[in-house]
mmCIF file of C-alpha atoms and ligand atoms in Angstrom:
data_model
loop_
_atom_site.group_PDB
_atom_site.id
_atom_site.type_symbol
_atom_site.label_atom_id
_atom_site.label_comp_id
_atom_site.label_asym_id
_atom_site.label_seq_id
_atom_site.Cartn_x
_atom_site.Cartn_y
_atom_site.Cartn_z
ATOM 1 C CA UNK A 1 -11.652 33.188 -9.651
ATOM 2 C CA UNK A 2 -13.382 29.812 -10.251
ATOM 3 C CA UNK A 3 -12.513 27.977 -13.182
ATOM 4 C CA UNK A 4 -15.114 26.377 -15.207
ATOM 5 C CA UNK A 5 -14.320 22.770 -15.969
ATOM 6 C CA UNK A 6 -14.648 21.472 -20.021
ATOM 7 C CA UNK A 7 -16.627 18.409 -20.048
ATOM 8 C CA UNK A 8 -14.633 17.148 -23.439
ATOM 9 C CA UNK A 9 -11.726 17.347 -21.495
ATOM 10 C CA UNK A 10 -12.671 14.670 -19.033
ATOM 11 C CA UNK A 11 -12.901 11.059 -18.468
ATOM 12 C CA UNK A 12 -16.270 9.866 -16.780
ATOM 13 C CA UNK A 13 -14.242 5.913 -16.850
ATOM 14 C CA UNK A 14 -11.665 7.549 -14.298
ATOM 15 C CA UNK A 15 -13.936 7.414 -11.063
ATOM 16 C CA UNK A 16 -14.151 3.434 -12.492
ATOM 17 C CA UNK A 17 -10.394 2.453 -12.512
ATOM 18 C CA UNK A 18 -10.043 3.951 -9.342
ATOM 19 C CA UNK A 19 -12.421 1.447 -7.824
ATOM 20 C CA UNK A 20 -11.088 -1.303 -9.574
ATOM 21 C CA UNK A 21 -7.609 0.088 -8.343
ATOM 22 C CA UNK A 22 -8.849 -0.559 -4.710
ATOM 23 C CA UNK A 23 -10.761 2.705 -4.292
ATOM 24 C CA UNK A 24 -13.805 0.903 -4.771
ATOM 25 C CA UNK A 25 -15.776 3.647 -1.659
ATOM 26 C CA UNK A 26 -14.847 6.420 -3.703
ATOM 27 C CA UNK A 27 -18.339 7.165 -4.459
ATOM 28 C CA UNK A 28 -19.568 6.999 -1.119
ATOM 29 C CA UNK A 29 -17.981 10.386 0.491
ATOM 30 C CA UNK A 30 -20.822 13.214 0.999
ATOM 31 C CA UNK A 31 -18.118 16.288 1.083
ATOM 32 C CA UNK A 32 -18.219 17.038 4.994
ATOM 33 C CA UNK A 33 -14.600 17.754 4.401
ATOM 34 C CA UNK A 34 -13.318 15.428 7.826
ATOM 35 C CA UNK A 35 -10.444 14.266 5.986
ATOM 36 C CA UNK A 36 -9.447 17.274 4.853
ATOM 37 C CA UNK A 37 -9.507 18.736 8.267
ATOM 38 C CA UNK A 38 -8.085 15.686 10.163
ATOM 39 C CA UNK A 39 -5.026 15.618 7.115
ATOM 40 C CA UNK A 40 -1.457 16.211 9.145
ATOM 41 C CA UNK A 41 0.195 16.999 5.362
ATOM 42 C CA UNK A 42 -2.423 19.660 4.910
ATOM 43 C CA UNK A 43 -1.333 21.551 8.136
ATOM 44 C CA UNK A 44 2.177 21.580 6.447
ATOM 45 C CA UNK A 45 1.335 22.385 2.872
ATOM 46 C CA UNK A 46 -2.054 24.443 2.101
ATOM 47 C CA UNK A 47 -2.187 22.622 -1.254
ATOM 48 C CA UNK A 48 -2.698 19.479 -0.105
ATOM 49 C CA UNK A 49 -6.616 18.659 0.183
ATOM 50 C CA UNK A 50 -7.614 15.034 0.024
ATOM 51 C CA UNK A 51 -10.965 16.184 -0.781
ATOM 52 C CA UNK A 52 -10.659 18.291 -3.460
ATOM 53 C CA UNK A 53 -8.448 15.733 -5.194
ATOM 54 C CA UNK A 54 -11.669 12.805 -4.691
ATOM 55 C CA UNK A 55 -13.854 15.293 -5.949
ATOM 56 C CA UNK A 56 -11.750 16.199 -9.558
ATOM 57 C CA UNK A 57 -11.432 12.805 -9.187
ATOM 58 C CA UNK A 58 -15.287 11.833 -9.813
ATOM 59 C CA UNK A 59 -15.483 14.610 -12.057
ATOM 60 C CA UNK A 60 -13.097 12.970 -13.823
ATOM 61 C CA UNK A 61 -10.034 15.091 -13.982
ATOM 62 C CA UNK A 62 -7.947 12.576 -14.645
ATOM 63 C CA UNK A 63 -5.256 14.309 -16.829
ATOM 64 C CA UNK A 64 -5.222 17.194 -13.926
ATOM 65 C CA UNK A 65 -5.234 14.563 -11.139
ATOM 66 C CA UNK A 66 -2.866 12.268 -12.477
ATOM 67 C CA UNK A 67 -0.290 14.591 -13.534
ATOM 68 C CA UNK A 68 -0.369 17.126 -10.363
ATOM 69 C CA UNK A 69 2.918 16.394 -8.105
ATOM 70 C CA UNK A 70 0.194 17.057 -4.696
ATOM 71 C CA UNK A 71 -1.077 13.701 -4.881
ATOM 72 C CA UNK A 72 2.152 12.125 -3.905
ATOM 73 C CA UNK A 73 1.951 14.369 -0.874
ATOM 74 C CA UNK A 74 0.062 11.550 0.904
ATOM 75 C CA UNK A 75 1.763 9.638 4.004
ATOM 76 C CA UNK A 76 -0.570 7.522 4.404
ATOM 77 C CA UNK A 77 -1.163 7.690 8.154
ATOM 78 C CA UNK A 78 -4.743 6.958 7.862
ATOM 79 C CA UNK A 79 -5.842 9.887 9.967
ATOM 80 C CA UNK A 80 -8.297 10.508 7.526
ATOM 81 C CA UNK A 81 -9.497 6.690 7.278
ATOM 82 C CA UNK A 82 -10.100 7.135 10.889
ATOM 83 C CA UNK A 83 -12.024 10.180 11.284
ATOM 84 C CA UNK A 84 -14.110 9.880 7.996
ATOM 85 C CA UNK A 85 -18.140 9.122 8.908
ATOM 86 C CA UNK A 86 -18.793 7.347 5.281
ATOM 87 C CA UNK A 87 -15.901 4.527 5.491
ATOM 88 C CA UNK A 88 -14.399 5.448 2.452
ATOM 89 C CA UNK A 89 -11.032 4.443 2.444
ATOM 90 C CA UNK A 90 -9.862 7.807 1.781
ATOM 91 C CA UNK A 91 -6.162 6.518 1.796
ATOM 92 C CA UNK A 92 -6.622 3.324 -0.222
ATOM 93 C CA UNK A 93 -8.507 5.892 -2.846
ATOM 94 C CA UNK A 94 -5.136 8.078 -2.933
ATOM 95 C CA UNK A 95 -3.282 4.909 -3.063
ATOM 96 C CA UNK A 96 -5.000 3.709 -6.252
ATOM 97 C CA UNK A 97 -4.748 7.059 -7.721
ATOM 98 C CA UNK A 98 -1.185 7.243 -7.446
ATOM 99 C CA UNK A 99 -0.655 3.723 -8.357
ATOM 100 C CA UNK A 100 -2.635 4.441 -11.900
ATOM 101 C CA UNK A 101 -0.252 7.651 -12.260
ATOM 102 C CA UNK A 102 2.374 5.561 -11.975
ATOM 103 C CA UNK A 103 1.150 3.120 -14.382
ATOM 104 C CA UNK A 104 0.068 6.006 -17.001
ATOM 105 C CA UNK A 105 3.722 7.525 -16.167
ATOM 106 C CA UNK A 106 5.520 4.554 -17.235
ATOM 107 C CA UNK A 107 3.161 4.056 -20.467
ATOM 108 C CA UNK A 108 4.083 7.301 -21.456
ATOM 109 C CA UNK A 109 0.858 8.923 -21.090
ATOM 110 C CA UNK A 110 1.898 11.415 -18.495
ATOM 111 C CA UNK A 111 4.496 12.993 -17.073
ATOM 112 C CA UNK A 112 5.673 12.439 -13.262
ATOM 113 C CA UNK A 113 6.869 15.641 -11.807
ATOM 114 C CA UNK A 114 7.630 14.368 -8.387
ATOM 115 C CA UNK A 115 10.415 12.248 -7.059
ATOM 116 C CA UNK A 116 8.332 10.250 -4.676
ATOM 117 C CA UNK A 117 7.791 7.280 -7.114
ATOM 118 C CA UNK A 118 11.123 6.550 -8.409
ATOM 119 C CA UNK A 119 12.918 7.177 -4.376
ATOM 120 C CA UNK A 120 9.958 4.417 -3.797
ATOM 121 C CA UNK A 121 11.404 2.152 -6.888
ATOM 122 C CA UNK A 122 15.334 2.427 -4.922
ATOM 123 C CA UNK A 123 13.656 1.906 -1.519
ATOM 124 C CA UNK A 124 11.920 -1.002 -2.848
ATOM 125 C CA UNK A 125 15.269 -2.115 -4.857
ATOM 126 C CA UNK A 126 16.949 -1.763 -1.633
ATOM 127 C CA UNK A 127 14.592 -4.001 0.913
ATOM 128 C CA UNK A 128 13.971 -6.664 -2.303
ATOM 129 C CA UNK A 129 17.829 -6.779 -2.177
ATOM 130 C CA UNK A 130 19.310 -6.746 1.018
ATOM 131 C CA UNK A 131 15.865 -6.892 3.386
ATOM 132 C CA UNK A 132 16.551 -3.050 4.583
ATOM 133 C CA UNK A 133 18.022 0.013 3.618
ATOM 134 C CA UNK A 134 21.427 0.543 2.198
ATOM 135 C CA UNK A 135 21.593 4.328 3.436
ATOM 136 C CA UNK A 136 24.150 5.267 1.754
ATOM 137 C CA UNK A 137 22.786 4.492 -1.509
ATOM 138 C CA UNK A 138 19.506 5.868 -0.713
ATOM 139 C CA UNK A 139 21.505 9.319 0.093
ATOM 140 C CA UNK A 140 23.430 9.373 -3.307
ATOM 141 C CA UNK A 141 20.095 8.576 -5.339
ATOM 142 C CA UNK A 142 17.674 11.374 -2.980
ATOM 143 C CA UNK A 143 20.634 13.692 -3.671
ATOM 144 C CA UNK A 144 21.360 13.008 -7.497
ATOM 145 C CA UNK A 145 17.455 13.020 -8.193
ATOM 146 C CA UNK A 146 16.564 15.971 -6.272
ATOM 147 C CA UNK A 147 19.895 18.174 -6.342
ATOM 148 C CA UNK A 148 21.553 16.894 -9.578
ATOM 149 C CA UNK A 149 26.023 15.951 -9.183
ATOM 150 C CA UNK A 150 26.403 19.355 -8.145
ATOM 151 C CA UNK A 151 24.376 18.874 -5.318
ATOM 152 C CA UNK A 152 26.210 15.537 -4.527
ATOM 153 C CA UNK A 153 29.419 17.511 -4.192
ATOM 154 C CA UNK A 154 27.885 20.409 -1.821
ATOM 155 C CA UNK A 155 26.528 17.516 0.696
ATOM 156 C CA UNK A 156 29.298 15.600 1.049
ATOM 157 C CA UNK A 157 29.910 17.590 4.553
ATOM 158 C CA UNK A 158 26.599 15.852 5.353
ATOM 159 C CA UNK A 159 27.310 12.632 4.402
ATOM 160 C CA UNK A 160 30.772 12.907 5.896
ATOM 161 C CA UNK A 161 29.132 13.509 9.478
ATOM 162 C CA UNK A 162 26.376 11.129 9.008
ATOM 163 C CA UNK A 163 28.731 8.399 8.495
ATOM 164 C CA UNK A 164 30.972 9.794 11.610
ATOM 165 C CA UNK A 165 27.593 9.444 13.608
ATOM 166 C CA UNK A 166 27.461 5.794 12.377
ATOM 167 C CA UNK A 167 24.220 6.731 10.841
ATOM 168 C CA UNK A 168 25.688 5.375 7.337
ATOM 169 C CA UNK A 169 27.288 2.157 6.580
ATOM 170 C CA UNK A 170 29.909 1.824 3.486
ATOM 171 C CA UNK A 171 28.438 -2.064 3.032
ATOM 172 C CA UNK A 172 25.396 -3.437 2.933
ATOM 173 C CA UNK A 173 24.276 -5.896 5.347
ATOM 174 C CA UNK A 174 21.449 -8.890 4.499
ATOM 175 C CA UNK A 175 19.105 -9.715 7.251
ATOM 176 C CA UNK A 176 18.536 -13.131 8.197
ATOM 177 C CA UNK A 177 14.611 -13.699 6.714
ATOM 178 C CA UNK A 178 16.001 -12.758 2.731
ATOM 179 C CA UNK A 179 13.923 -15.911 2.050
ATOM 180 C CA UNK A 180 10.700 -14.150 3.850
ATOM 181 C CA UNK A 181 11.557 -10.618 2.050
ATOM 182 C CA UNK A 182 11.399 -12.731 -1.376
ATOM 183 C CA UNK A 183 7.869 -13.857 -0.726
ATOM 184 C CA UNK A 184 6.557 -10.711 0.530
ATOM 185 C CA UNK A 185 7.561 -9.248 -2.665
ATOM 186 C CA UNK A 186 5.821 -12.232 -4.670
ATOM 187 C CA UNK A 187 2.334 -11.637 -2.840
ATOM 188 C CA UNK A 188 2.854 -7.846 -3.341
ATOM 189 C CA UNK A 189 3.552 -8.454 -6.902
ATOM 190 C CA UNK A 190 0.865 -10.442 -7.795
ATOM 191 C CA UNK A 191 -1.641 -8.647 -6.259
ATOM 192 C CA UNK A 192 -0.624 -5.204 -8.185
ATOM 193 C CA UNK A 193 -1.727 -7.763 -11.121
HETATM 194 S S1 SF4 B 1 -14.274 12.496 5.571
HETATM 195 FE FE1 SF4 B 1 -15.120 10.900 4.235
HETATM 196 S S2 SF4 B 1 -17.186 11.592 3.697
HETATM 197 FE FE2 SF4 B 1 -16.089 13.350 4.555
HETATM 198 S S3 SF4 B 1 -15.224 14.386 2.748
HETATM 199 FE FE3 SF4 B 1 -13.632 13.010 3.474
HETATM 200 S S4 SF4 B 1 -13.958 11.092 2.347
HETATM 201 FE FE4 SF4 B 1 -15.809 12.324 2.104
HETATM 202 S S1 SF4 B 2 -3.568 9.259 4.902
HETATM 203 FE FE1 SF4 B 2 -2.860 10.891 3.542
HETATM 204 S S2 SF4 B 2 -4.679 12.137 3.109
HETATM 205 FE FE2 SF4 B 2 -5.143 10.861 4.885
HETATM 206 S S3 SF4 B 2 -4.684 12.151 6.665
HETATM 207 FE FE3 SF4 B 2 -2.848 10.929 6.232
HETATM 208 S S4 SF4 B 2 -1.595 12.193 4.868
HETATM 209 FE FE4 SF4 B 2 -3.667 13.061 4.883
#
């Protein structure tokens, strides 16, 4: 069944700040659906359709887009950027779309269902810290977030052989370039700005 879409419910000034947000091609894609087609994520997951999130996009869906846990779905391998005919920057246009989701999500405005953001915010934590990950850390926080303590007790066993493998370190280790880390975190920062 289609839906039909309420125009009072939407926000012609979305399609906007995603341009400013570095989506600034957004309005050149003609539908062909390329990136949709060319999307490895979509093979996995059905839901996930690059295009149909542009086009609510432009319609401006922006409660709908912003708040829908598919848009995080992105891995940004730029398959899409490759095969689409227009040049859109199909990936940069996700990009700014989550990044003003997780701008709304920390003004309060909407609520983030998916974990991606905040196990980016440790990841980041992690590299600004010690210049790569602490996996061990990284484990407890994917586990607490997405299992709850419960689930920190049941994979144990897991984390047990992991660290048999060597595959996780009880200390963290700095790398040599902290100093280069530092400023790649400064020019990240102030271009967010
Ligand atoms: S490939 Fe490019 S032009 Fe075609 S639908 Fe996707 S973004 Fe639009
Ligand atoms: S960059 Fe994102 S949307 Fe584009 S093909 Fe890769 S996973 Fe799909």
């Amino acid at each position: 069944m289609t839906e039909a879409i309420r125009l009072t419910d939407t926000d012609p000034r979305f399609v906007d700040e995603i341009k400013e947000a570095g989506g600034e091609n957004i309005l050149m894609c003609y539908q062909c659906g390329t990136c949709t087609s060319s999307c490895p994520v979509r093979e996995i997951d059905e839901r996930y359709d690059p295009l149909k999130i542009m086009r609510m996009a432009v319609l401006g869906m922006k409660k709908e887009v912003l708040s829908s846990d598919i848009i995080w779905l992105c891995s940004r391998c730029y398959a899409c950027h490759e095969h689409c005919p227009q040049g859109v920057g199909i990936t940069e246009v996700l990009h700014a779309i989550t990044n003003i989701a997780e701008r709304e999500g920390k003004e309060g405005n909407i609520k983030i269902k998916s974990l991606k953001p905040r196990l980016d915010g440790v990841f980041n934590d992690l590299i600004r810290k010690y210049g790569r990950l602490f996996e061990i850390k990284f484990f407890v926080h994917l586990v607490l977030l997405s299992k709850g303590a419960t689930g920190l007790l049941s994979s144990a066993p897991d984390g047990f052989v992991m660290f048999r493998k060597g595959k996780l370190r009880l200390l963290p280790q700095k790398i040599k370039g902290m100093k280069q880390i530092g400023r790649i975190f400064k020019i990240v920062e102030a271009n967010k700005k």
